[in-house]
CSV table of C-alpha atoms and ligand atoms in Angstrom, one decimal:
chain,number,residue,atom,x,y,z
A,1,UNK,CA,0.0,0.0,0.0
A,2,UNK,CA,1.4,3.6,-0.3
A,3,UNK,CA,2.3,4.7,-4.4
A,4,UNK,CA,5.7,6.0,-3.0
A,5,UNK,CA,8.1,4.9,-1.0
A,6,UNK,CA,8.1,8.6,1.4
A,7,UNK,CA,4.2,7.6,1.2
A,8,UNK,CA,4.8,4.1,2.9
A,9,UNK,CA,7.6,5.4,5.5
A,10,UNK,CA,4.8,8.1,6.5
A,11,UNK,CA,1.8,5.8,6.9
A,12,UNK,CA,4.5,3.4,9.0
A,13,UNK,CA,5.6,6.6,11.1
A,14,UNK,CA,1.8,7.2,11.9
A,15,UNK,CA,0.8,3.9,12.5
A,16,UNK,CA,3.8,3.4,15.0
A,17,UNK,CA,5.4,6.7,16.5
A,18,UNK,CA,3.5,7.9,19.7
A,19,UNK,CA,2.3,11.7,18.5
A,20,UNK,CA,4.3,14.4,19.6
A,21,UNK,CA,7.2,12.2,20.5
A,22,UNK,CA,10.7,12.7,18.0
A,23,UNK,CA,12.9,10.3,19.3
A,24,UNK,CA,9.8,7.4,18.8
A,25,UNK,CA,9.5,8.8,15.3
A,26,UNK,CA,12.9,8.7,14.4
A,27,UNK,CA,13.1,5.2,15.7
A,28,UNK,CA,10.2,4.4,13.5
A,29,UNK,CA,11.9,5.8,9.9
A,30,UNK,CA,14.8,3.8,11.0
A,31,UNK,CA,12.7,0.4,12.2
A,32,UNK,CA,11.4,0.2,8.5
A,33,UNK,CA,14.0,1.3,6.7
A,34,UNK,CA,16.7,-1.0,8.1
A,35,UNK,CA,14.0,-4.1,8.0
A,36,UNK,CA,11.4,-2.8,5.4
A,37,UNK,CA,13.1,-1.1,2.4
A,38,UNK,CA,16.1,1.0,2.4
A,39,UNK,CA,15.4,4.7,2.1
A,40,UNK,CA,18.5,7.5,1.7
A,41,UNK,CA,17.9,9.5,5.4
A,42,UNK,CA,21.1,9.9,6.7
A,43,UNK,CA,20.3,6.9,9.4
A,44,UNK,CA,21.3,6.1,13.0
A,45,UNK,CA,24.9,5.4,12.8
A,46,UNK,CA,25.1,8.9,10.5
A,47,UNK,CA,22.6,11.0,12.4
A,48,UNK,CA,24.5,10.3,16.0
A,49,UNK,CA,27.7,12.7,14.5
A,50,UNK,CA,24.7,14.9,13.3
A,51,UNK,CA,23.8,15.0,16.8
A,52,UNK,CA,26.8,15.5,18.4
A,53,UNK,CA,27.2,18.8,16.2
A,54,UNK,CA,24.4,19.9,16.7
A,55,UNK,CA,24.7,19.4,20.4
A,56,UNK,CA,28.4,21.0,20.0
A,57,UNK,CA,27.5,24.5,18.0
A,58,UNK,CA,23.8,25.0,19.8
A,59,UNK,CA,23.1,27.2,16.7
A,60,UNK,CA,20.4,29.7,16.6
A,61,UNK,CA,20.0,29.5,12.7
A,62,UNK,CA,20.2,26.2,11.0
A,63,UNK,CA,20.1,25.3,6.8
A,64,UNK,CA,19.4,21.8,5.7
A,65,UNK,CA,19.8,21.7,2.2
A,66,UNK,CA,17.9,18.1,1.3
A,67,UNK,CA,14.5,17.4,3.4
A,68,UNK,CA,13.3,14.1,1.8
A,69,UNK,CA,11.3,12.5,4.4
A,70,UNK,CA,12.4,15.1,7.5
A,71,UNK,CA,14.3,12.6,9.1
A,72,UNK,CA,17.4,14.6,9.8
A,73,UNK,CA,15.4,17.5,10.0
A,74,UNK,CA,13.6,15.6,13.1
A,75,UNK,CA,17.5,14.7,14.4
A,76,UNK,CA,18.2,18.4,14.2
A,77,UNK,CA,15.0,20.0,15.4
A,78,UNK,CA,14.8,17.8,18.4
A,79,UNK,CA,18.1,19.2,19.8
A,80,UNK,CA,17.5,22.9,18.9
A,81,UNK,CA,17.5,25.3,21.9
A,82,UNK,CA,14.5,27.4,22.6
A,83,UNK,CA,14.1,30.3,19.9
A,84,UNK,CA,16.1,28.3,17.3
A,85,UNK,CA,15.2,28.0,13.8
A,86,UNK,CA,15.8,25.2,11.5
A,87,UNK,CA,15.5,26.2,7.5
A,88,UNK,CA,15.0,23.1,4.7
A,89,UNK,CA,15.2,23.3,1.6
A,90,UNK,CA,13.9,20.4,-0.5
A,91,UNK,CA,13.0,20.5,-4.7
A,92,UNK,CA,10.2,17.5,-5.1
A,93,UNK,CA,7.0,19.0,-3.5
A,94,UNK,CA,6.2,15.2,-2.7
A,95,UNK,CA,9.0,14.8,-0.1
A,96,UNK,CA,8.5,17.8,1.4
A,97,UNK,CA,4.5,16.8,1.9
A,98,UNK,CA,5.9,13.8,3.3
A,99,UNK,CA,8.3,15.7,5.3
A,100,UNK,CA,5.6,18.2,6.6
A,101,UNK,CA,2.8,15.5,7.8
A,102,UNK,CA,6.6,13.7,9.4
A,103,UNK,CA,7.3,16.6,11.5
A,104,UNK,CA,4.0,17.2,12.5
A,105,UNK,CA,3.4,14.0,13.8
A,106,UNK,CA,6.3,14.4,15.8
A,107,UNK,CA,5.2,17.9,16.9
A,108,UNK,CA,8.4,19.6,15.2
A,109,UNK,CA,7.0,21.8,13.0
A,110,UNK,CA,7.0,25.1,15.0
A,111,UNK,CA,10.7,24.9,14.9
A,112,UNK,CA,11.0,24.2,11.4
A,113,UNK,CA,10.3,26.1,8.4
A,114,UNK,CA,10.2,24.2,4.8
A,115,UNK,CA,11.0,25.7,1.5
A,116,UNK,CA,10.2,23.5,-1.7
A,117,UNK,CA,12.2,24.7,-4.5
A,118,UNK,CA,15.7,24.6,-5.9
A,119,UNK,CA,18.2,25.6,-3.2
A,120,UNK,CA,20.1,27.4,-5.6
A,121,UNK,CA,16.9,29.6,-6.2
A,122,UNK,CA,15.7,29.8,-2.4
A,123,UNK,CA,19.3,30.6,-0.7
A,124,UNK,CA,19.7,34.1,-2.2
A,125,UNK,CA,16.2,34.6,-0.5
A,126,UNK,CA,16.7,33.4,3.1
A,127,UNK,CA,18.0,36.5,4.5
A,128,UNK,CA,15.4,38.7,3.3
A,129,UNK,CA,13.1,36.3,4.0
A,130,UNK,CA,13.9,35.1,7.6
A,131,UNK,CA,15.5,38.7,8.7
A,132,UNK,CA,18.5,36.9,9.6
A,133,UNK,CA,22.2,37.1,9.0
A,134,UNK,CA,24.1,34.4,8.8
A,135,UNK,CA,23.9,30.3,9.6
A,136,UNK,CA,25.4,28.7,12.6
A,137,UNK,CA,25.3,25.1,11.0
A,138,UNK,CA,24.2,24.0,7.7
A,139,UNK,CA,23.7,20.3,6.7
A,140,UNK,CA,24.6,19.6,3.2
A,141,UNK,CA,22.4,16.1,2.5
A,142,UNK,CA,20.4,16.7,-1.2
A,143,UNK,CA,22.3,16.1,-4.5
A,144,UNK,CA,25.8,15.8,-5.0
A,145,UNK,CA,26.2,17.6,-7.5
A,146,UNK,CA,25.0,20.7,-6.0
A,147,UNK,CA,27.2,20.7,-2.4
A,148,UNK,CA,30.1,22.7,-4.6
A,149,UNK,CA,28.1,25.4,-6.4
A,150,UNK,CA,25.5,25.8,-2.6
A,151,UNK,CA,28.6,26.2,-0.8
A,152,UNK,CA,29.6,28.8,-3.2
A,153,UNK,CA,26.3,30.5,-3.3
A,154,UNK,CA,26.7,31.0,0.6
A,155,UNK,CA,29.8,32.3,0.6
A,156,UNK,CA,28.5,34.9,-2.1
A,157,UNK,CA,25.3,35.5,-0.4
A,158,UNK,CA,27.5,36.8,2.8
A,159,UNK,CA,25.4,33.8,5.0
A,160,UNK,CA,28.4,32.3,6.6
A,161,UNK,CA,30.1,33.7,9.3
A,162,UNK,CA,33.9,33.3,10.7
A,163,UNK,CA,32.6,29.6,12.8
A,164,UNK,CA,30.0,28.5,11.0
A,165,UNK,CA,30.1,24.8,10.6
A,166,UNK,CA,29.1,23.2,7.0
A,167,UNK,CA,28.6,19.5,7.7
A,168,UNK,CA,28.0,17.1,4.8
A,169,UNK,CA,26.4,13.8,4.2
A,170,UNK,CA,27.5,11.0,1.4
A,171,UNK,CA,31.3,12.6,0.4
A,172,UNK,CA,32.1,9.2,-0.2
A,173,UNK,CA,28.9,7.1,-1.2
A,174,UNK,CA,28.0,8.4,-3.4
A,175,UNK,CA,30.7,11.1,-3.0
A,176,UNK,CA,31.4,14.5,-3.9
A,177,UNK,CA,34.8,14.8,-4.8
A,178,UNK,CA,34.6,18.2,-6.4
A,179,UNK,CA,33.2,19.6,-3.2
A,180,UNK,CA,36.0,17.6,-0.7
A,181,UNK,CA,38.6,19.1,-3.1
A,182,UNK,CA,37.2,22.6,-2.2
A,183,UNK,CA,37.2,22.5,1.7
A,184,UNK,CA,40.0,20.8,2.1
A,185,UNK,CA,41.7,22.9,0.2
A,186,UNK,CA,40.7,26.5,0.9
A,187,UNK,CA,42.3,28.6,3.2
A,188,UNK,CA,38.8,29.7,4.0
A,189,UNK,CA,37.9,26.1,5.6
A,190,UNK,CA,38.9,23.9,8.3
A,191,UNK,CA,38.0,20.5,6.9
A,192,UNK,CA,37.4,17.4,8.8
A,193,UNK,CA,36.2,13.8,7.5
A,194,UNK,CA,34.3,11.2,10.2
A,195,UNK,CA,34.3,8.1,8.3
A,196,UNK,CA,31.2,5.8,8.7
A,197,UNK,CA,28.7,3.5,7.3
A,198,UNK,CA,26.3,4.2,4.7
A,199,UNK,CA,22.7,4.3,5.8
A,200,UNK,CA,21.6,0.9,7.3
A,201,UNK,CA,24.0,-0.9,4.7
A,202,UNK,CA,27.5,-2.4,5.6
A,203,UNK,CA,29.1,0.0,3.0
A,204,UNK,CA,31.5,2.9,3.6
A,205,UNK,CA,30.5,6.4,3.7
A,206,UNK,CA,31.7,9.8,5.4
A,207,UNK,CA,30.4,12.9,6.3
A,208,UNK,CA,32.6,16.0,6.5
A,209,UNK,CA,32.8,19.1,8.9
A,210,UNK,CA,34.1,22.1,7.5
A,211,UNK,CA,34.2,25.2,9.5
A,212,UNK,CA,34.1,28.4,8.1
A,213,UNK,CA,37.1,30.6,8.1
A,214,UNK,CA,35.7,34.0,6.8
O,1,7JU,O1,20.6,11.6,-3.4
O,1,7JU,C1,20.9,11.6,-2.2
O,1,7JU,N1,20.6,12.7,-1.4
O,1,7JU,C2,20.9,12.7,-0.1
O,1,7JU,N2,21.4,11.7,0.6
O,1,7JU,C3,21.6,10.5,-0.1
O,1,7JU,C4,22.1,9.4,0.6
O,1,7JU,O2,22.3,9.5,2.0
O,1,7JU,C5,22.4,8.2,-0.1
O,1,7JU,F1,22.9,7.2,0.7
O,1,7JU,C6,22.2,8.1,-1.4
O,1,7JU,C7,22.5,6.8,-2.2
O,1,7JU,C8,21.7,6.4,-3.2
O,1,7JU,C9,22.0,5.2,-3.8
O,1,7JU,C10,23.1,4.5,-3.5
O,1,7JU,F2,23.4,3.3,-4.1
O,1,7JU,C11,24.0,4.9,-2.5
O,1,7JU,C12,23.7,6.1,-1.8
O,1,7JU,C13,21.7,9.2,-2.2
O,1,7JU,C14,21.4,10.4,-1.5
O,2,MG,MG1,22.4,11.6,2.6
């Protein structure tokens, strides 16, 4: 049942995951993905470094550029302090439906604030938009084709700041080797790789954390 796959992990999270409760609805995308069908949310093993920097940089302003089903953006809004804001960005209007009726069910969606549309079309908007400045933490996790050219649409946009921490999902499965090149190799960045397993698979991935020179 369910035409989609975001459809099926929904209905499961619903049928499942006590309402209002996070940490029972991220255990739910996980229970089925790992036993049901595989699904690309950045997973347990993945979302526990997520966690920890989160938990490290207690931003204030948050960009996730990839929603799919809102399971990191569940991971992230669950450890946001009070007043916090959590920005995703997502292109296919179905995941982010998904995503929405996700986060509501787990009673994140006053914290969170979804855009559907290409990133590199929304991000020069988000200052304007949000009266804000400048990220504390942004999770790179959509395609990977696009972590090279965001990144340098941030920059240009003037929404990093000296600190700000660019964490990124998949450099190595499927990898973005452009992108690695970059951080590792500016003098703007402070590059660091946390090797790991790919989303309930036994296959190597890493994320990397790149802080933000100015
Ligand atoms: O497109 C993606 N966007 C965001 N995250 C992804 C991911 O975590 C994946 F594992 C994968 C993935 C898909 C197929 C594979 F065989 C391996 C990884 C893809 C994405
Ligand atoms: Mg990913």
């Amino acid at each position: 049942s369910g035409q989609s796959r975001p459809m099926r992990i929904l209905q499961f999270v619903q049928s499942a995951a006590a309402p209002g409760d996070a940490n029972s609805a991220i255990c739910a995308v996980d229970s089925y993905c790992a036993n049901v069908e595989w699904a690309m949310n950045v997973g347990d093993k993945k979302g526990q470094i997520l966690d920890a920097v989160v938990l490290a940089v207690r931003p204030r302003w948050v960009l996730e550029l990839g929603t799919y089903c809102g399971y990191s953006t569940m991971r992230i809004a669950r450890l946001l302090p009070p007043g916090a804001r959590l920005v995703t960005l997502e292109m296919n209007q179905h995941y982010a439906q998904v995503a929405k009726q996700i986060l509501g069910h787990a009673g994140l969606d006053t914290q969170v604030d979804l855009l559907v549309g290409a990133s590199s079309a929304l991000i020069p908007q988000l200052k304007k938009k949000f009266e804000m400045e400048t990220f504390d933490l942004i999770f790179i996790d959509h395609w990977k084709a696009s972590y090279l050219p965001d990144a340098r649409l941030l920059e240009e946009c003037g929404l990093l700041a000296p600190g700000t921490v660019l964490l990124a999902d998949n450099v190595t499965c499927p990898g973005a080797p452009d992108y690695l090149q970059y951080v590792r190799n500016s003098p703007r960045y402070r590059s660091e790789y946390f090797p790991c397993q790919l989303e309930y698979l036994q296959v190597e991935d890493g994320m990397e954390k790149s802080v933000f020179l100015g």
